[in-house]
Coordinates of C-alpha atoms in Angstrom, one line a residue:
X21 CA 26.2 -9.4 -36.5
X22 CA 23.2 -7.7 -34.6
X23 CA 21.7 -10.8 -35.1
X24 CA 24.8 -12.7 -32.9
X25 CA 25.1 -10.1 -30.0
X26 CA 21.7 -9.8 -29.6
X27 CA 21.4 -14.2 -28.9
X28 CA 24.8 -14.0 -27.2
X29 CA 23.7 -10.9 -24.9
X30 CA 20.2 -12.7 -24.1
X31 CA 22.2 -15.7 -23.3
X32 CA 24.0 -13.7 -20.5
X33 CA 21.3 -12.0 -19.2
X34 CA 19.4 -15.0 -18.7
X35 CA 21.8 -17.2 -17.4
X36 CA 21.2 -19.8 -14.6
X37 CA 24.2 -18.7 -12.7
X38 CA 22.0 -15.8 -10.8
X39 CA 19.4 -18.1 -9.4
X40 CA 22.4 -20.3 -8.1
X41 CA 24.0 -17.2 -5.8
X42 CA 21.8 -18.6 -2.6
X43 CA 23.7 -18.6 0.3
X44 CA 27.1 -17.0 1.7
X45 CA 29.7 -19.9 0.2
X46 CA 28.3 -19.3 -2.8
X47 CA 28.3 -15.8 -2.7
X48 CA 32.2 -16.0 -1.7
X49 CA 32.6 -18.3 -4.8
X50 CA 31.4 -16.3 -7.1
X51 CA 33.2 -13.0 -6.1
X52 CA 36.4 -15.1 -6.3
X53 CA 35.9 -15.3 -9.9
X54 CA 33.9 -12.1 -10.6
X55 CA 36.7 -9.7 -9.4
X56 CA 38.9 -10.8 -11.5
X57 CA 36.6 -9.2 -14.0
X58 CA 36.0 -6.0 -11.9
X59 CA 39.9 -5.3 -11.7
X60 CA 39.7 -5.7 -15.6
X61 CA 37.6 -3.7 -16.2
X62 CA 39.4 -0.8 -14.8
X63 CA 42.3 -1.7 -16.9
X64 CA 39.8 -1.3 -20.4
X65 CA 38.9 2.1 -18.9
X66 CA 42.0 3.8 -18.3
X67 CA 43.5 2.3 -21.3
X68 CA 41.0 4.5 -23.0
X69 CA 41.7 7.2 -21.2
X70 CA 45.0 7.0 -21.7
X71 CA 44.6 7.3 -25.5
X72 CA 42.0 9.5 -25.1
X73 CA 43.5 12.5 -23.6
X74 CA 46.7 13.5 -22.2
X75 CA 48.6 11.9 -19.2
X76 CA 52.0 13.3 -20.1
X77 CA 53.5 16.4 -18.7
X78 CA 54.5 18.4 -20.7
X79 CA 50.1 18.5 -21.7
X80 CA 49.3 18.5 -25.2
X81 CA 45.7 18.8 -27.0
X82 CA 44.4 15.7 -28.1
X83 CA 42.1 14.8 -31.1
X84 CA 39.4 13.8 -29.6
X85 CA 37.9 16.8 -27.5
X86 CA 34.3 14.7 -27.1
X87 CA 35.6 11.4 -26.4
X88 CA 37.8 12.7 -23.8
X89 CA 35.1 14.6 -22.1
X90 CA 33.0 11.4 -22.1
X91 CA 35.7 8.9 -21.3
X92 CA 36.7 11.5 -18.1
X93 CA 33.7 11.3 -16.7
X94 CA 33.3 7.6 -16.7
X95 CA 36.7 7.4 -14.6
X96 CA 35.7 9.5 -11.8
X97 CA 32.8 7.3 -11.2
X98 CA 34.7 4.6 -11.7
X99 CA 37.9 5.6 -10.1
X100 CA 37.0 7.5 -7.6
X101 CA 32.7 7.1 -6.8
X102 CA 31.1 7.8 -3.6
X103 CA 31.6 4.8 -1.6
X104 CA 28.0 5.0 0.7
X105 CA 30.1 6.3 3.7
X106 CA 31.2 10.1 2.9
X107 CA 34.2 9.0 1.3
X108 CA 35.5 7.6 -2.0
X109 CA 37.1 4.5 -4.0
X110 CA 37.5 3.0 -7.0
X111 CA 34.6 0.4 -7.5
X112 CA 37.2 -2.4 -7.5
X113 CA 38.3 -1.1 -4.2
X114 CA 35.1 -0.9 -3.2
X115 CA 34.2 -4.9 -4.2
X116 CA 37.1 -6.2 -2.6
X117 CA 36.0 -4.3 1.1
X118 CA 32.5 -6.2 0.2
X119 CA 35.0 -9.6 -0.3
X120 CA 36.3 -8.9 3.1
X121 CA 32.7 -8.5 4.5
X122 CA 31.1 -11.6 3.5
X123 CA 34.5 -13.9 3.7
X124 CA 35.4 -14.2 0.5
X125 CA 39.2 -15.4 -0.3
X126 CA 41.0 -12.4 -1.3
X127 CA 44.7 -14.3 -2.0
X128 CA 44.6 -14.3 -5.7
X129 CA 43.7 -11.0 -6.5
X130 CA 45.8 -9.7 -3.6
X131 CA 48.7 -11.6 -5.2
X132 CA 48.1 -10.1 -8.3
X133 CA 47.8 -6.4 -7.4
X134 CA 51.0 -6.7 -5.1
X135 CA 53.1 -8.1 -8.2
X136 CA 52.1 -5.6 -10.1
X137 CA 53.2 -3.2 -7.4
X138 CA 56.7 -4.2 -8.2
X139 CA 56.5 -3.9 -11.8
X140 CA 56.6 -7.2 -13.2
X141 CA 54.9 -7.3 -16.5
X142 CA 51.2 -8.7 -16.0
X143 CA 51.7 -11.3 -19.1
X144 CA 54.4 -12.5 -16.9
X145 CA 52.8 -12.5 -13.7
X146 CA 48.9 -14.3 -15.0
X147 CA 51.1 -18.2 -15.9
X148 CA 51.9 -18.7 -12.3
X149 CA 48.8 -17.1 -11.0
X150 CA 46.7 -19.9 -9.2
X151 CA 43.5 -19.2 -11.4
X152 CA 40.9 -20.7 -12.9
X153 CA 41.4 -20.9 -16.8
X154 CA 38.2 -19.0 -17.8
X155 CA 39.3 -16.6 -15.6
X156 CA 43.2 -16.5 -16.8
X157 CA 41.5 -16.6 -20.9
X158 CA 39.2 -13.3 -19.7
X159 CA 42.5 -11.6 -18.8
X160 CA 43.9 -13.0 -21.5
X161 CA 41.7 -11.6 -24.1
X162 CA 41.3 -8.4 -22.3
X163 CA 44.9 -7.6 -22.0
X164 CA 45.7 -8.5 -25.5
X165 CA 42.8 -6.0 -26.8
X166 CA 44.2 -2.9 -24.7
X167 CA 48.0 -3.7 -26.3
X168 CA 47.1 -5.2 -29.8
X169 CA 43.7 -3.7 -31.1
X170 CA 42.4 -0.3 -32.1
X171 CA 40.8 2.4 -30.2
X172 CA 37.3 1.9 -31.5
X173 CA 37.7 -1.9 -30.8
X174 CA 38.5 -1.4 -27.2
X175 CA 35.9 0.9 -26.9
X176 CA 33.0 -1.5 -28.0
X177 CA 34.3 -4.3 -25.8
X178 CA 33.8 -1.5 -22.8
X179 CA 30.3 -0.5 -24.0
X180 CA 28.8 -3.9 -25.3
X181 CA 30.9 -6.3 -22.9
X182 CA 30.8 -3.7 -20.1
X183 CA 28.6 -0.3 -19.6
X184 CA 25.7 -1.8 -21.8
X185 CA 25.2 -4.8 -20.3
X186 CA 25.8 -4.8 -16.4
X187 CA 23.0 -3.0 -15.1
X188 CA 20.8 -6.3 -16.6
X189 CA 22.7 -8.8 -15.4
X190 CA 23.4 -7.1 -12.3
X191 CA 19.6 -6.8 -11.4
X192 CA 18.8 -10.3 -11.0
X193 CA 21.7 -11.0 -8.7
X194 CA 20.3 -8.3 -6.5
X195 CA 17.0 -10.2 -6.8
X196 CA 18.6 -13.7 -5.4
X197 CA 20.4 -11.9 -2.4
X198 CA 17.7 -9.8 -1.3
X199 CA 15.4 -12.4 -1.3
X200 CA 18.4 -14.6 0.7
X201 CA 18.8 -12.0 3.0
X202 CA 23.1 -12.5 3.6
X203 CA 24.9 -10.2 5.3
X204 CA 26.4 -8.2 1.8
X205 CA 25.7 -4.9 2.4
X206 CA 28.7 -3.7 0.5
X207 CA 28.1 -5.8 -2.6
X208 CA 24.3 -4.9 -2.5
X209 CA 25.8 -1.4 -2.3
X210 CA 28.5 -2.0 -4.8
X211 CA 25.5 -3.3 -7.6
X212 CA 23.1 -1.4 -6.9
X213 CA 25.7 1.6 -7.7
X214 CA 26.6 0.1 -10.8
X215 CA 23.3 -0.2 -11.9
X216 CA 22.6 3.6 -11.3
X217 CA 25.4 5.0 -12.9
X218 CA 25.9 2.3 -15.9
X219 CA 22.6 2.9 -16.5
X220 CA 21.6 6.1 -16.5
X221 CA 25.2 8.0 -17.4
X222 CA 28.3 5.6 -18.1
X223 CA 26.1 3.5 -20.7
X224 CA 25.4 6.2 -22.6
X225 CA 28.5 8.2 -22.4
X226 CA 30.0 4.7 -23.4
X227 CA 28.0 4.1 -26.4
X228 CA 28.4 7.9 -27.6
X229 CA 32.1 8.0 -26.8
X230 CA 32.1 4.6 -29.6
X231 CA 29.9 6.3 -32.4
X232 CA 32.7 9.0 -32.5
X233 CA 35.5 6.9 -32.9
X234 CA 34.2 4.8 -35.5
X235 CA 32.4 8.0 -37.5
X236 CA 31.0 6.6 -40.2
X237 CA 33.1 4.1 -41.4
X238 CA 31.7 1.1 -42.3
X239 CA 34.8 -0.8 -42.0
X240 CA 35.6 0.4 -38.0
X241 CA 32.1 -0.1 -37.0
X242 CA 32.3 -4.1 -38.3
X243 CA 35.4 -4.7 -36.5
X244 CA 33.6 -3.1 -33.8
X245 CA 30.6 -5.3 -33.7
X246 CA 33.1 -8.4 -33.7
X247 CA 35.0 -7.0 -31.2
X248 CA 31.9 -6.4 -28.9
X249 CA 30.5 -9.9 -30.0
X250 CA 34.0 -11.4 -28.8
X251 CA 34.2 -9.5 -25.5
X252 CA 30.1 -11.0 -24.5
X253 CA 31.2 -14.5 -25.3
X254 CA 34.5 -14.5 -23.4
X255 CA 31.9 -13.2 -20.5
X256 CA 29.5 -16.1 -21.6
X257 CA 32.7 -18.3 -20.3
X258 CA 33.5 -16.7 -17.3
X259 CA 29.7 -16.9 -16.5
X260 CA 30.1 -20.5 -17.3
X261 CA 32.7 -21.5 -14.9
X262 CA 31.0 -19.9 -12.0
X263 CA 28.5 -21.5 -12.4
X264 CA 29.9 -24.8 -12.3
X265 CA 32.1 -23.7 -9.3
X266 CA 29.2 -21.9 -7.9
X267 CA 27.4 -25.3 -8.1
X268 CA 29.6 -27.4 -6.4
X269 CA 29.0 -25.5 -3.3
X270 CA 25.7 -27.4 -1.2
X271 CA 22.9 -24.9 -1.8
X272 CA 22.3 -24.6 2.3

């Protein structure tokens, strides 16, 4: 199993889609399918939180204390971080402003959000959604994890297909617009934030918050490691279609 996420993590983190993010149409394509994968993400983390501790009234205690320490101190940097001018936003709110800076088509994920406004189930919203299918399988999987799979299973999707892993494959996109020199300001800003924070506190509140919830149990901690081994190669396919879409944009 180590053997597997290690080859399928190294895969990701060396992908050819970061070179390929040169100029602003390609930027814009990529964030079309990429925050699809941000808004995801903060449906793994307050799924967790929602198990996690208590978001009833009346409050009751919950199990467990550490876990829902850590797990409440990854949403407020997630939910509500410093957004770089005095305020605050969630870091999907704060991708889809850096969208809007650089041009990027906003209709899908608009469309999504507003249907969920009205309370339509989201397994009955993604089939008429106009998206790509690696992006509608990502959902797919993620969605099913939160309602079908067990806590410890959602959490190592969110630490190996998330916390663990972003600040690395962040840091070479940085590289390729730096060295462009775009006007992305805000997703400079909105990476270079994730790196910080995944890095040096959500990663390892992530991977602690995991090791409690499997304990020693050997047979939680497999179904973790296929659970985390699942999550990277459904990212492996996301990766994999923006690429190709990426590349169908002229490089200048």
């Amino acid at each position: 199993m180590e053997e597997d996420l290690s080859e399928v993590r190294r895969a990701l983190l060396t992908h050819a889609l970061y070179g390929e993010v040169v100029n602003l149409p390609r930027i814009r394509k990529f964030m079309e399918y990429h925050v699809f994968a941000v808004w995801d993400f903060m449906s793994l983390l307050k799924s967790l939180q929602t198990a996690l501790t208590c978001t009833t009234v009346p409050w009751l205690p919950v199990p467990h204390r550490e876990a829902a320490r850590l797990i409440n101190e990854i949403v407020v940097g997630e939910e509500s971080d410093e957004d770089g001018r005095g305020g605050y936003e969630s870091h999907f709110e704060l991708y889809r402003e850096a969208m809007e800076e650089c041009g990027a088509d906003t209709h899908a994920v608009d469309d999504l959000i507003s249907q969920l406004r009205t309370g339509t189930p989201f397994d009955q919203i993604l089939p008429h959604l106009s998206l790509p299918p690696a992006v509608k399988e990502f959902l797919e999987f993620d969605q099913n994890l939160v309602q079908n799979r067990p806590l410890h299973c959602i959490a190592a999707a969110f630490f190996y297909g998330r916390e663990d892993i972003i600040p690395e494959m962040f840091r070479p996109l940085v590289q390729t617009l730096s060295r462009e020199g775009e006007p992305v300001s805000r997703l400079l800003y909105y990476l270079n934030r994730h790196i910080e924070i995944d890095e040096g506190m959500h990663g390892p509140r992530a991977r602690r918050m995991l090791e409690v919830l499997c304990g020693n149990q050997t047979e939680q901690i497999q179904e973790a490691g296929q659970t985390a081994l699942e999550a990277l190669r459904m990212r492996s396919r996301l990766w994999d279609a923006a690429y190709q879409a990426v590349r169908s944009v002229p490089p200048t």
